[in-house]
CSV table of C-alpha atoms in Angstrom, one decimal:
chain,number,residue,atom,x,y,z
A,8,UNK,CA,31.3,-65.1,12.5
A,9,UNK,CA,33.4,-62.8,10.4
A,10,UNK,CA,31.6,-60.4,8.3
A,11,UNK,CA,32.6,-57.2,5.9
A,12,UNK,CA,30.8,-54.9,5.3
A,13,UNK,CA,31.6,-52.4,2.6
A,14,UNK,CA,30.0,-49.2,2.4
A,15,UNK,CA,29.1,-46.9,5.8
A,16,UNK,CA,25.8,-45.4,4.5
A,17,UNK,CA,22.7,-45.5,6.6
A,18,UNK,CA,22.2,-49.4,5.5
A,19,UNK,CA,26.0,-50.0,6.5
A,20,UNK,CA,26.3,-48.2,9.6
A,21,UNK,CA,22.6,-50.4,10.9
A,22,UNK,CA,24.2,-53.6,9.8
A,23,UNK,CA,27.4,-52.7,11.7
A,24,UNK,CA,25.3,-52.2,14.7
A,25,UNK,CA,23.2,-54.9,14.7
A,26,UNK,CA,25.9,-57.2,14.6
A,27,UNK,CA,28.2,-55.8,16.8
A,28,UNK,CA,25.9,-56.2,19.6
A,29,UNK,CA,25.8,-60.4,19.0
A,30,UNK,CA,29.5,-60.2,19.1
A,31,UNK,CA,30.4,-61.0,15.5
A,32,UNK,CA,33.8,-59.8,14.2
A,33,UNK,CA,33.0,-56.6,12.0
A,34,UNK,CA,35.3,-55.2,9.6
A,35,UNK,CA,33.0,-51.9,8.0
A,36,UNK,CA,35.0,-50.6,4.8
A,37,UNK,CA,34.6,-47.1,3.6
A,38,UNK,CA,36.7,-44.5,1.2
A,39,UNK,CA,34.9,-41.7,3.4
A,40,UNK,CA,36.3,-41.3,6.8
A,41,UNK,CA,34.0,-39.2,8.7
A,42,UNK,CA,32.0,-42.1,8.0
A,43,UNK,CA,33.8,-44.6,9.9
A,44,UNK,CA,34.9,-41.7,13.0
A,45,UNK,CA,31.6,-41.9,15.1
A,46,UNK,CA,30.6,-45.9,14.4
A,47,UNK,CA,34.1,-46.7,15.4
A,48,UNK,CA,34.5,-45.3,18.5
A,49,UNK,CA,31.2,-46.3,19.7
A,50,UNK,CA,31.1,-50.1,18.8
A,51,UNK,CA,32.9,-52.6,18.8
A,52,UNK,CA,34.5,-53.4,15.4
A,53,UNK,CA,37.2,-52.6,13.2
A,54,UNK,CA,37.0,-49.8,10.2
A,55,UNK,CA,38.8,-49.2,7.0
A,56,UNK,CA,39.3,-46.0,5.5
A,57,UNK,CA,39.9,-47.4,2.0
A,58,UNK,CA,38.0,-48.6,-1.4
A,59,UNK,CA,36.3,-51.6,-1.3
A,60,UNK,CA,36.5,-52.4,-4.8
A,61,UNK,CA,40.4,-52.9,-4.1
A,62,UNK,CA,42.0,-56.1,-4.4
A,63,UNK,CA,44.8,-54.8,-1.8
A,64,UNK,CA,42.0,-53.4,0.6
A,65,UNK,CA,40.1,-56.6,0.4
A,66,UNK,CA,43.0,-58.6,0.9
A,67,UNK,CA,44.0,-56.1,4.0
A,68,UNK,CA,40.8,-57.0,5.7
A,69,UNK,CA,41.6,-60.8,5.3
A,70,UNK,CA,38.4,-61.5,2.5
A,71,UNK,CA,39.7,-65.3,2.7
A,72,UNK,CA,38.3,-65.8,6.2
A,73,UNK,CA,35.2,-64.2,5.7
A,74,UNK,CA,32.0,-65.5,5.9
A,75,UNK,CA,29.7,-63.0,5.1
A,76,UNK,CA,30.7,-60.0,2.8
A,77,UNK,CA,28.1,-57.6,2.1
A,78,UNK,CA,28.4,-54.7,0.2
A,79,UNK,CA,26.1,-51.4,0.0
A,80,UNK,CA,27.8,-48.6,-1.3
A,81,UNK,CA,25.8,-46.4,-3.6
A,82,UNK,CA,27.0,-47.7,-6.8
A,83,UNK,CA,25.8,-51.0,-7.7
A,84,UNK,CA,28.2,-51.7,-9.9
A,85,UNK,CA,31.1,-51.3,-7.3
A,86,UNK,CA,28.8,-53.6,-4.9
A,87,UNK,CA,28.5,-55.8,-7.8
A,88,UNK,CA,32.3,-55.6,-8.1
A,89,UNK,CA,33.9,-55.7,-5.4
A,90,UNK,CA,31.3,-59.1,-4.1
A,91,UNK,CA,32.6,-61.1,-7.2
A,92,UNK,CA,36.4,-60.2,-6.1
A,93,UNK,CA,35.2,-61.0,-2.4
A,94,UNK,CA,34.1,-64.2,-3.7
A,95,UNK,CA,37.6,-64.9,-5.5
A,96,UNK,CA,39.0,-64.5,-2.1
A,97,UNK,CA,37.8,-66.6,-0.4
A,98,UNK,CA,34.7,-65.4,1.1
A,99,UNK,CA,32.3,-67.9,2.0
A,100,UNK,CA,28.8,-65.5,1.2
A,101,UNK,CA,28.5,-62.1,-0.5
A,102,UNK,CA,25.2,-60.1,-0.9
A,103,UNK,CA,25.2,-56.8,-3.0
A,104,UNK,CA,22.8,-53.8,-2.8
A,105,UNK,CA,21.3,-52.7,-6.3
A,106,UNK,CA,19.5,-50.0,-7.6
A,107,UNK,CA,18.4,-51.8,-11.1
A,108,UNK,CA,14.8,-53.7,-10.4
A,109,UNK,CA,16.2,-56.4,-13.4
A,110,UNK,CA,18.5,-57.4,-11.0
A,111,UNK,CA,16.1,-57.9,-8.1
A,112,UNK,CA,14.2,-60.6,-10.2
A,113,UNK,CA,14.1,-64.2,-9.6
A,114,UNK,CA,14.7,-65.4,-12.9
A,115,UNK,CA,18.2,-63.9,-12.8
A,116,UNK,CA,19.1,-65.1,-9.3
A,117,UNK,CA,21.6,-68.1,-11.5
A,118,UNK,CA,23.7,-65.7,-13.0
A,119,UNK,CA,24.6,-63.7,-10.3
A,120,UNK,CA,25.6,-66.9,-8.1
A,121,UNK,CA,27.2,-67.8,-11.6
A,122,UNK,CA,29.3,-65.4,-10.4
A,123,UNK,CA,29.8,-65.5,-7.0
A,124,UNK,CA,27.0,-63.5,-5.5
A,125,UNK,CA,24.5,-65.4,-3.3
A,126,UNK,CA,22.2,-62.4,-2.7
A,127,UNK,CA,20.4,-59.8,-4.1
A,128,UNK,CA,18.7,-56.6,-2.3
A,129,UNK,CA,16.9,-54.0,-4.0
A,130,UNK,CA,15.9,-51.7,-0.7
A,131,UNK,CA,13.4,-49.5,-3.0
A,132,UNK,CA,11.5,-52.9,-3.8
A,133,UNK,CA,11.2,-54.2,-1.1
A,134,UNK,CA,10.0,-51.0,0.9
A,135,UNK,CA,7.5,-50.7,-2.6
A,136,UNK,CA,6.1,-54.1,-2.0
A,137,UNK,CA,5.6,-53.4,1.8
A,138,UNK,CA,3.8,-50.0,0.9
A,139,UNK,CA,1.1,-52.0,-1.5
A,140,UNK,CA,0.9,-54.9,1.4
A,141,UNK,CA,0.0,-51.6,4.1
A,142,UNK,CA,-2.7,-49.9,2.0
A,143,UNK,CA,-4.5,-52.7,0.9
A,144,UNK,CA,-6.1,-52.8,4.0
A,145,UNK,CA,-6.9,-49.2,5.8
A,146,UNK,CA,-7.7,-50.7,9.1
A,147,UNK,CA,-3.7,-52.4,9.6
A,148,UNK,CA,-0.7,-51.0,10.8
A,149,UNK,CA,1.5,-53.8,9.2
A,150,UNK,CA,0.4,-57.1,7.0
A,151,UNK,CA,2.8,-59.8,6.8
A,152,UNK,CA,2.2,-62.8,4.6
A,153,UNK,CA,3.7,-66.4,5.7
A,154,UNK,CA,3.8,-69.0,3.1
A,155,UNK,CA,1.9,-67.3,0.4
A,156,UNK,CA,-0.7,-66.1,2.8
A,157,UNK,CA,-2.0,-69.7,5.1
A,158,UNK,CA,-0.9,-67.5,8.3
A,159,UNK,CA,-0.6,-63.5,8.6
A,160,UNK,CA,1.0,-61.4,11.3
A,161,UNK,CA,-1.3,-58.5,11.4
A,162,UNK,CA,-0.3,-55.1,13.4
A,163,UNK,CA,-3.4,-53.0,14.4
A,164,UNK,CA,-3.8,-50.2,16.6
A,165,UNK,CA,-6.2,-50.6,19.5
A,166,UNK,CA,-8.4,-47.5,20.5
A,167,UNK,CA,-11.1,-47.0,22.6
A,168,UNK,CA,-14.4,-49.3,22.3
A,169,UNK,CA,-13.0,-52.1,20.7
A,170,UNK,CA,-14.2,-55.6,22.3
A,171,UNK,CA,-10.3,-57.1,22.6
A,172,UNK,CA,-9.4,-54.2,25.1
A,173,UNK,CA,-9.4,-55.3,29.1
A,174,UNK,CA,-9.5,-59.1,28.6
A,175,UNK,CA,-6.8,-61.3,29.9
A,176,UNK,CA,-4.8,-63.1,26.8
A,177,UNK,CA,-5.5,-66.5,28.2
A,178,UNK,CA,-9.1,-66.1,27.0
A,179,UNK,CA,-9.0,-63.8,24.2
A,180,UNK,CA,-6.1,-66.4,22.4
A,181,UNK,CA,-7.3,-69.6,24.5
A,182,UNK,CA,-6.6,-72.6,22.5
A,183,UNK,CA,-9.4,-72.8,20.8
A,184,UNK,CA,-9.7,-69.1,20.1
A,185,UNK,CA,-8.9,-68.6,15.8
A,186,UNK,CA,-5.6,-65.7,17.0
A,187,UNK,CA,-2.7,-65.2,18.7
A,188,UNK,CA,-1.2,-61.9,20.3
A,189,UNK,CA,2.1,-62.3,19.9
A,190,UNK,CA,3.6,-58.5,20.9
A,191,UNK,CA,2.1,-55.2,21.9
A,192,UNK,CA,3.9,-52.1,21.6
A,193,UNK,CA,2.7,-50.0,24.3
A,194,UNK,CA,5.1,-46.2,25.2
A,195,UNK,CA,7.4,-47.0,23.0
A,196,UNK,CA,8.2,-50.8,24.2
A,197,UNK,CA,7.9,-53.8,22.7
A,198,UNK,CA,6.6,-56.5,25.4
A,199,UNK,CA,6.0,-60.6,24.8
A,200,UNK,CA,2.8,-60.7,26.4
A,201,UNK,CA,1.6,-63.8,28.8
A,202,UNK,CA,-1.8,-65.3,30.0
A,203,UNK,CA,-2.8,-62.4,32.3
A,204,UNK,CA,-1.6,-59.5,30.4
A,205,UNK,CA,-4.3,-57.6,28.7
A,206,UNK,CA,-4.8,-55.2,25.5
A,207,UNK,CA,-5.0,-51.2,26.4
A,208,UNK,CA,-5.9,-48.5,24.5
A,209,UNK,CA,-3.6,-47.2,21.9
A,210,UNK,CA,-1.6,-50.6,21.8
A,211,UNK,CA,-0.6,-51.8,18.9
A,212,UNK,CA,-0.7,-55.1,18.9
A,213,UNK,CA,0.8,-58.3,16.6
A,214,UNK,CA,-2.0,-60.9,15.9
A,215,UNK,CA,-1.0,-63.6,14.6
A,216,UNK,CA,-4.1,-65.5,12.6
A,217,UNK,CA,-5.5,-67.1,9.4
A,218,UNK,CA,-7.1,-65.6,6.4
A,219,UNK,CA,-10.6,-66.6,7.5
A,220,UNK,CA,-10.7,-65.8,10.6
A,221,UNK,CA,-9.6,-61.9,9.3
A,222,UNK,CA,-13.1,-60.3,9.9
A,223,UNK,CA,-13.3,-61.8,13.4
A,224,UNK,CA,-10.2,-59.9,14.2
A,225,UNK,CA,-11.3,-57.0,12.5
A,226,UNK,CA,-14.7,-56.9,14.4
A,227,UNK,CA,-13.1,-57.3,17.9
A,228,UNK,CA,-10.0,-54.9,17.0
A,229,UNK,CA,-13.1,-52.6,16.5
A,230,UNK,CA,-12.1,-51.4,12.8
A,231,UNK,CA,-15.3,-52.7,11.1
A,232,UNK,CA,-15.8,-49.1,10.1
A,233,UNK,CA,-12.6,-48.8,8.0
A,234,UNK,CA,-12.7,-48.5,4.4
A,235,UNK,CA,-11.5,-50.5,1.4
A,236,UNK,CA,-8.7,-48.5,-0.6
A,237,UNK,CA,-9.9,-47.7,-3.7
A,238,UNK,CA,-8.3,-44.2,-4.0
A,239,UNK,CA,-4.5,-43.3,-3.0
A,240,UNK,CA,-2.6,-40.4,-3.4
A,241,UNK,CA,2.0,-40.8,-3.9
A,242,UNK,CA,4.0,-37.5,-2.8
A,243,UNK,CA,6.8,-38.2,-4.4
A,244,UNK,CA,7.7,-40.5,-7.6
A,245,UNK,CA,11.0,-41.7,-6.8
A,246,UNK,CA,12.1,-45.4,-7.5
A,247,UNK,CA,10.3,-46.8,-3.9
A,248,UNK,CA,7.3,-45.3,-5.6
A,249,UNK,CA,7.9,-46.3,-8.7
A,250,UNK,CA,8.2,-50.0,-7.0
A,251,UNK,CA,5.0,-49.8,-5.5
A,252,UNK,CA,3.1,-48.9,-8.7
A,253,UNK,CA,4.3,-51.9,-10.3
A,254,UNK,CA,2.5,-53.9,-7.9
A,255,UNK,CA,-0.4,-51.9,-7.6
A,256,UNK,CA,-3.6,-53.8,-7.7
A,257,UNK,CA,-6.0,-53.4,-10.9
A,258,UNK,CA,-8.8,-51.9,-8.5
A,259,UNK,CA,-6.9,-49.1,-6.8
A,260,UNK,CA,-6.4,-45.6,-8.6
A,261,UNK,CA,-3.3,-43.6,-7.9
A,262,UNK,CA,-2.0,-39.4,-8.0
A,263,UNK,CA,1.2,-38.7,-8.1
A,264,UNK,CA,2.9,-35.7,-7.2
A,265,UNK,CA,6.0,-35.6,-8.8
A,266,UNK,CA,7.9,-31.8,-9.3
A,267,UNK,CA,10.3,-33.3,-11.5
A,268,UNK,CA,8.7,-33.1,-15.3
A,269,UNK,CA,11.3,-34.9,-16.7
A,270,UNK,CA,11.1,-37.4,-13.9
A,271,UNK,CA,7.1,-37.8,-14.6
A,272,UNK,CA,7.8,-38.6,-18.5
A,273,UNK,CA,10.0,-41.6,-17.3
A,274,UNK,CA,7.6,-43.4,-15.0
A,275,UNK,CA,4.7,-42.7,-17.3
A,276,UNK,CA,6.6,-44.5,-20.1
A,277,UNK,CA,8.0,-47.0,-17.7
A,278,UNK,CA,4.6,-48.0,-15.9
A,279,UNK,CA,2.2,-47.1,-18.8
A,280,UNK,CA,-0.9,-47.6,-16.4
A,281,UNK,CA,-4.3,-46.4,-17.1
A,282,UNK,CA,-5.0,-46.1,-13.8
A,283,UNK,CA,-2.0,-43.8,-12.4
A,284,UNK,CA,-2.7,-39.9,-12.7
A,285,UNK,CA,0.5,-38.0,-12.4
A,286,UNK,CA,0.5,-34.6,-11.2
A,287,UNK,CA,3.3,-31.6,-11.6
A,288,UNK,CA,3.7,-30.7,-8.1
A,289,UNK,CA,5.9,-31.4,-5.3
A,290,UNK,CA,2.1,-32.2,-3.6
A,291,UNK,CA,2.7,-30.1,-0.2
A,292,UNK,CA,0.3,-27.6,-1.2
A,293,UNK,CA,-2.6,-28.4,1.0
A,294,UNK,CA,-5.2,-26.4,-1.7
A,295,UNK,CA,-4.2,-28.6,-4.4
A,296,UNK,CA,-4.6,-32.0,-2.7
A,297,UNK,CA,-7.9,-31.1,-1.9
A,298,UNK,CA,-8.5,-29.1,-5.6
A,299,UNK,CA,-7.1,-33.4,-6.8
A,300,UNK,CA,-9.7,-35.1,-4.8
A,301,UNK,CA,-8.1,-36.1,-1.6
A,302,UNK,CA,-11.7,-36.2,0.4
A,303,UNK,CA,-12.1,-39.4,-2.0
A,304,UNK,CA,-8.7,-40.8,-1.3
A,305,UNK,CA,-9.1,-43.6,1.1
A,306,UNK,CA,-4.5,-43.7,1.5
A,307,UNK,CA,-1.8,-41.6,1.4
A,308,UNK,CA,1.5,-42.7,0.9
A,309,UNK,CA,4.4,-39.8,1.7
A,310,UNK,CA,7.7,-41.5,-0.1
A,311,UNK,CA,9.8,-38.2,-0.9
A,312,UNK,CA,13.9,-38.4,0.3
A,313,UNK,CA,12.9,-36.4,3.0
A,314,UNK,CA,11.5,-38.1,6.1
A,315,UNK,CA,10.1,-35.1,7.6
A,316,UNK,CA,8.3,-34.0,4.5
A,317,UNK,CA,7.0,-37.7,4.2
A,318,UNK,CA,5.8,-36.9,8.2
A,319,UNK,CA,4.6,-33.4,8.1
A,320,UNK,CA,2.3,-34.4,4.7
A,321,UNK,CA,1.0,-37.4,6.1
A,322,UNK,CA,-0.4,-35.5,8.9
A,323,UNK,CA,-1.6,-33.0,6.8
A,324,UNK,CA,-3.6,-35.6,5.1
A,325,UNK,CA,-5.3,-37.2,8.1
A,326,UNK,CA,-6.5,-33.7,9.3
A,327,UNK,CA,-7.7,-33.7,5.9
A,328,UNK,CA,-10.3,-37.1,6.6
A,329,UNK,CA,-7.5,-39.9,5.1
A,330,UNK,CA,-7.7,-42.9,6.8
A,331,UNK,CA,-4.8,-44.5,5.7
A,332,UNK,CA,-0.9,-43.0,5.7
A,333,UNK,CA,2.7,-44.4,5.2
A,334,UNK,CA,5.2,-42.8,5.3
A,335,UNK,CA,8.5,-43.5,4.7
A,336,UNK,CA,11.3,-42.2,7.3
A,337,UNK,CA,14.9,-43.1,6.5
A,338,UNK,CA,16.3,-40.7,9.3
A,339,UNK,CA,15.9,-43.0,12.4
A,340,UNK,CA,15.3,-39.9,14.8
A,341,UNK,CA,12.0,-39.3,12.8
A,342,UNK,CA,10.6,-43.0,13.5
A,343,UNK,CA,9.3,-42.3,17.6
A,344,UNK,CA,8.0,-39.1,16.2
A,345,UNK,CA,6.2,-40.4,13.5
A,346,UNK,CA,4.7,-43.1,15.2
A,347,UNK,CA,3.9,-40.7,18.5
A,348,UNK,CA,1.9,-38.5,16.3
A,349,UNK,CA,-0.2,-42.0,14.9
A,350,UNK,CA,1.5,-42.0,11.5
A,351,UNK,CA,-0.4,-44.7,10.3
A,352,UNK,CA,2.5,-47.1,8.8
A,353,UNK,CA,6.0,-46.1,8.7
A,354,UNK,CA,8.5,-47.6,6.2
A,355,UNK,CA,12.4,-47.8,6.7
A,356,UNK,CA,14.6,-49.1,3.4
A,357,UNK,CA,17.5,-49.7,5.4
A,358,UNK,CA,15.5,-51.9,8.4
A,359,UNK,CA,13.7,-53.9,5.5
A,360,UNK,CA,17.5,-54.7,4.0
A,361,UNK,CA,18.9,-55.7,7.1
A,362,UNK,CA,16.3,-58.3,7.7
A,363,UNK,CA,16.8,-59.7,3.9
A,364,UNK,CA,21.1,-59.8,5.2
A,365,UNK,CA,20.5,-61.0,8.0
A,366,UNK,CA,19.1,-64.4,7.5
A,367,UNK,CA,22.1,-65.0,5.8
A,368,UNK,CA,24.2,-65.3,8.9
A,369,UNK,CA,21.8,-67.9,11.2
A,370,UNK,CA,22.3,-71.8,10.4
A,371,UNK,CA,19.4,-72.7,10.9
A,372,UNK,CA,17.0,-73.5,8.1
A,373,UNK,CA,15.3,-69.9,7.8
A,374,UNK,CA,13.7,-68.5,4.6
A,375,UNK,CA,12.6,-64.9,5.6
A,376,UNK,CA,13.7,-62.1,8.7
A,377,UNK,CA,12.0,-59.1,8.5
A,378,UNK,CA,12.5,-56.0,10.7
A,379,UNK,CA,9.3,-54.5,12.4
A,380,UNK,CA,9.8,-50.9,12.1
A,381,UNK,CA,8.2,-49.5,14.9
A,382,UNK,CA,8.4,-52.3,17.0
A,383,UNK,CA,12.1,-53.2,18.0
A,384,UNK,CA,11.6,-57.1,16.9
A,385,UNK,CA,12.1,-59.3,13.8
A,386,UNK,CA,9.9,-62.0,12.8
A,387,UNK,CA,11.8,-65.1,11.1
A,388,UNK,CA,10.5,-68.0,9.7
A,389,UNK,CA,12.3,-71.2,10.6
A,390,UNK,CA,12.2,-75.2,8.8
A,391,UNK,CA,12.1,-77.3,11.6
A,392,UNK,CA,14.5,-79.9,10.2
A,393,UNK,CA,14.7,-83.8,11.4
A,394,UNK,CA,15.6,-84.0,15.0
A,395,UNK,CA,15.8,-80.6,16.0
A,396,UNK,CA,14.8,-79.4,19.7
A,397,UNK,CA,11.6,-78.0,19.3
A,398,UNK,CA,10.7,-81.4,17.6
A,399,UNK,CA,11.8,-83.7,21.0
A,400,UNK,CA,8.8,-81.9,23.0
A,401,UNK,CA,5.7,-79.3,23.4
A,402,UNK,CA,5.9,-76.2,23.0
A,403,UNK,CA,5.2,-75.2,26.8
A,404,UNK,CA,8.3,-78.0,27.9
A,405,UNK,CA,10.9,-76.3,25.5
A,406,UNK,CA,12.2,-73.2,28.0
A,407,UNK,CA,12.3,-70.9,25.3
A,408,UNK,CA,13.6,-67.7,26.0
A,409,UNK,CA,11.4,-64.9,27.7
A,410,UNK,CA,11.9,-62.6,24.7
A,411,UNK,CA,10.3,-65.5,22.1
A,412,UNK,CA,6.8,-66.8,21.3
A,413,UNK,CA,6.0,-69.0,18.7
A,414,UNK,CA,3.1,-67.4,16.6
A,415,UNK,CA,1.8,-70.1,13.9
A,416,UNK,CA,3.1,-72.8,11.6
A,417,UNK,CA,1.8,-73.9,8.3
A,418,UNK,CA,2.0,-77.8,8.0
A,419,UNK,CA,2.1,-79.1,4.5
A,420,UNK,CA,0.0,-76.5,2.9
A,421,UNK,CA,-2.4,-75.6,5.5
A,422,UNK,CA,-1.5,-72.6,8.5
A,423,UNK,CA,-2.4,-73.1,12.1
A,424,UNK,CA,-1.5,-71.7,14.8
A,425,UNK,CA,0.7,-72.8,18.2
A,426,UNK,CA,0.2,-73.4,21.9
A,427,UNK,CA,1.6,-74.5,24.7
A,428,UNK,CA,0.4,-78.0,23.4
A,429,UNK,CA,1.8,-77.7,19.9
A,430,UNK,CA,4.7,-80.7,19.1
A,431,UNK,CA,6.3,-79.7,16.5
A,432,UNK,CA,7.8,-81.9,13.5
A,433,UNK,CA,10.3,-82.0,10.9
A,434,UNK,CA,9.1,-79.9,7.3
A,435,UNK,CA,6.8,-77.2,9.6
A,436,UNK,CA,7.4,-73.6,8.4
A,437,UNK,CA,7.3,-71.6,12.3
A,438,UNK,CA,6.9,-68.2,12.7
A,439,UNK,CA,8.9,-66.9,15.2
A,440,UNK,CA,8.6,-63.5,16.9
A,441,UNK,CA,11.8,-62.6,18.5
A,442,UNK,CA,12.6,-58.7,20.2
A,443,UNK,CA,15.7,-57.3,18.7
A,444,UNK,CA,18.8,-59.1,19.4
A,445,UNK,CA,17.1,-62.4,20.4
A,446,UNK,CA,16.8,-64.3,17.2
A,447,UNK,CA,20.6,-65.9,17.4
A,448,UNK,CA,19.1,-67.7,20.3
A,449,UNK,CA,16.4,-69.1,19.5
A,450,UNK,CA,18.5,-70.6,16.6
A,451,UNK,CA,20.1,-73.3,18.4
A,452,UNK,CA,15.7,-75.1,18.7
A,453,UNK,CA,16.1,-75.0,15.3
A,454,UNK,CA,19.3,-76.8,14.3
């Protein structure tokens, strides 16, 4: 496939990357060249030291055999731009990178493909939705909802005590057992566990389950001593922040620590929520967090531009009796560190993105991708359509490939999960867990 990506920021650069290594032909546009000095030498693809809201530049890196042009520069309106003149082209697909949340919203999703744009990603919302989705429940490392909640991919951390540890996986997610363990991240690697493999201490581990059988897995993860969040405390009241207050739940009370005055006056306006406090303060000083309450605070989310600030504070709040921290690291160095220090969930804008993007380039029928952060994976669902391979036989009989397992389906509106037994048919909604770099091939089950 031939993609072009325009813009080498952070979002750029991982999108270069990511594709390089399944052999796509890249073509990474940028007006900067130090940009483009280190990425090109290192991988395999072709860069462009020129601006991709040219017609000339676009029509250098031959647009009209394109099939996937994505553009995330810092200014929306050149990604908005310079897509539409993709799109005149002859590009098959173009996504753009925004900044403006009216964008982002479904309602407006005809006009932009009015105009040749057939995807929209707002990073800042979607990291803002995946903060709310982490501190509704203190005791999870990561929540993922599957068709509006019938299965959920829960990440929990498992420490010493709890009844899961020490039993092989064949009978703690035996058939008839209500979840699945679908990964564990144990030193740093991400494994697809089998029938004799069992939990440790400090894994964390992917479960893959149903809403009712959540307090089971709660009980046996040991975390039946966690909190509810009630009480959560924002360093920082950028626009990731700003995106999480919008879908703040009406029971949860939020601080935020903002140093900006100016910036304070906007969201105030903006959100006009009883229940958000803002605070003048950049929020590092220890004294006043605990002067504001933070002993009552049952979360603590660290979303400043600066990753190790966003680190450093979160730790400063657990010493301080929080149960619950995000933070969010852009800088990819940060991410091993943060989780080696048991950050308790860490958010990264430009992984999230990359998973929106990248569905766009499998065939198969697939509706979501997202990036695990910490855990080197991606979790896709897939539409098993009419007479695809994983419909001719069982799950066990389908040689899928070592770095796959099949977590759960949901099958009309109800989720279940799968086994070896599970047969598959056409209209099921599979979640698949796939290690980084494997999801192209389990694609082909799905055509």
């Amino acid at each position: 496939m031939k993609i072009i990506i325009a813009g080498a920021g952070a979002i750029g650069r991982h999108l270069a990357k990511l594709f390089t290594k399944e052999h796509h032909d890249i073509t990474l546009i940028d007006e900067d060249e130090e940009k483009l000095l280190n990425i090109g030498a290192n991988f395999d693809l072709l860069t462009l030291c020129a601006s991709p809201t040219s017609l000339a530049t676009l029509i250098n890196a031959d647009i009209k055999k394109a099939d996937l042009f994505i553009s995330v520069m810092p200014d929306e309106a050149h990604n908005i731009m310079s897509c539409i003149l993709a799109n005149r082209l002859g590009a098959k697909k173009t996504v753009s990178r925004v900044d403006n949340p009216e964008y982002a919203l479904m309602q407006n999703e005809e006009i932009f493909k009015s105009v040749g744009i057939n995807s929209i990603v707002y990073p800042e919302q979607l990291a803002g939705q995946e903060i709310i989705q982490n501190i509704k429940r203190s005791w999870v490392r990561q929540w993922i909802e599957v068709q509006g909640g019938e299965l959920l991919l829960i990440c929990v951390k498992v420490r010493e005590g709890a009844r899961c540890l020490d039993v092989p996986l064949r009978d703690l997610c035996a058939p008839d057992m209500p979840l699945h363990v679908v990964a564990i991240k144990r030193h740093g690697e991400t494994h697809i566990p089998h029938g004799n493999d069992v939990l440790r201490c400090y894994d964390s581990v992917y479960f893959m389950t149903t809403p009712k059988y959540v307090p089971y897995l709660k009980e046996i993860a040991g975390k039946t001593d966690y909190p509810d969040v009630k009480n959560v405390f924002f360093l920082g009241g950028g626009k990731t922040t700003e995106r999480a207050l919008v879908h703040l739940p009406d029971y949860m009370r939020a601080k935020v620590f903002e140093a900006d005055i100016h910036r304070i006056e906007q969201l105030d306006s903006t959100l006009n929520n009883p229940h958000v406090m803002f605070i003048h303060s950049d929020g590092r000083d220890v004294d006043l967090l605990v002067e504001e309450g933070i002993h009552n605070a049952q979360a603590f989310v660290a979303a400043t531009g600066n990753s190790e600030v966003n680190v450093l504070t979160c730790l400063a709040a657990k010493r301080l009796g929080v149960r619950k921290t995000v933070a969010v690291v852009e800088n990819s160095d940060y991410i091993a560190m943060a989780e080696s220090l048991d950050i308790g969930s860490i958010i990264n804008k430009k992984r999230l993105a990359a998973g929106h993007i990248y569905r766009m380039i499998l065939k198969a029928d697939v509706t979501t991708v997202k990036n695990l952060t910490v855990a080197t994976a991606d979790v896709a669902e897939f539409v098993v359509k009419e007479g695809s391979k994983v419909t001719r036989r069982p799950v066990k009989d389908l040689k899928l490939p070592p770095e796959v397992t099949l977590g759960g389906m949901v099958r009309g509106k109800e989720g279940f999960l799968i086994n070896g037994n599970t047969l598959l048919q056409a209209g099921d909604r599979v979640v698949a867990f796939c290690l980084e770099g494997s999801l192209k091939r389990l694609e082909k089950y799905f055509n």
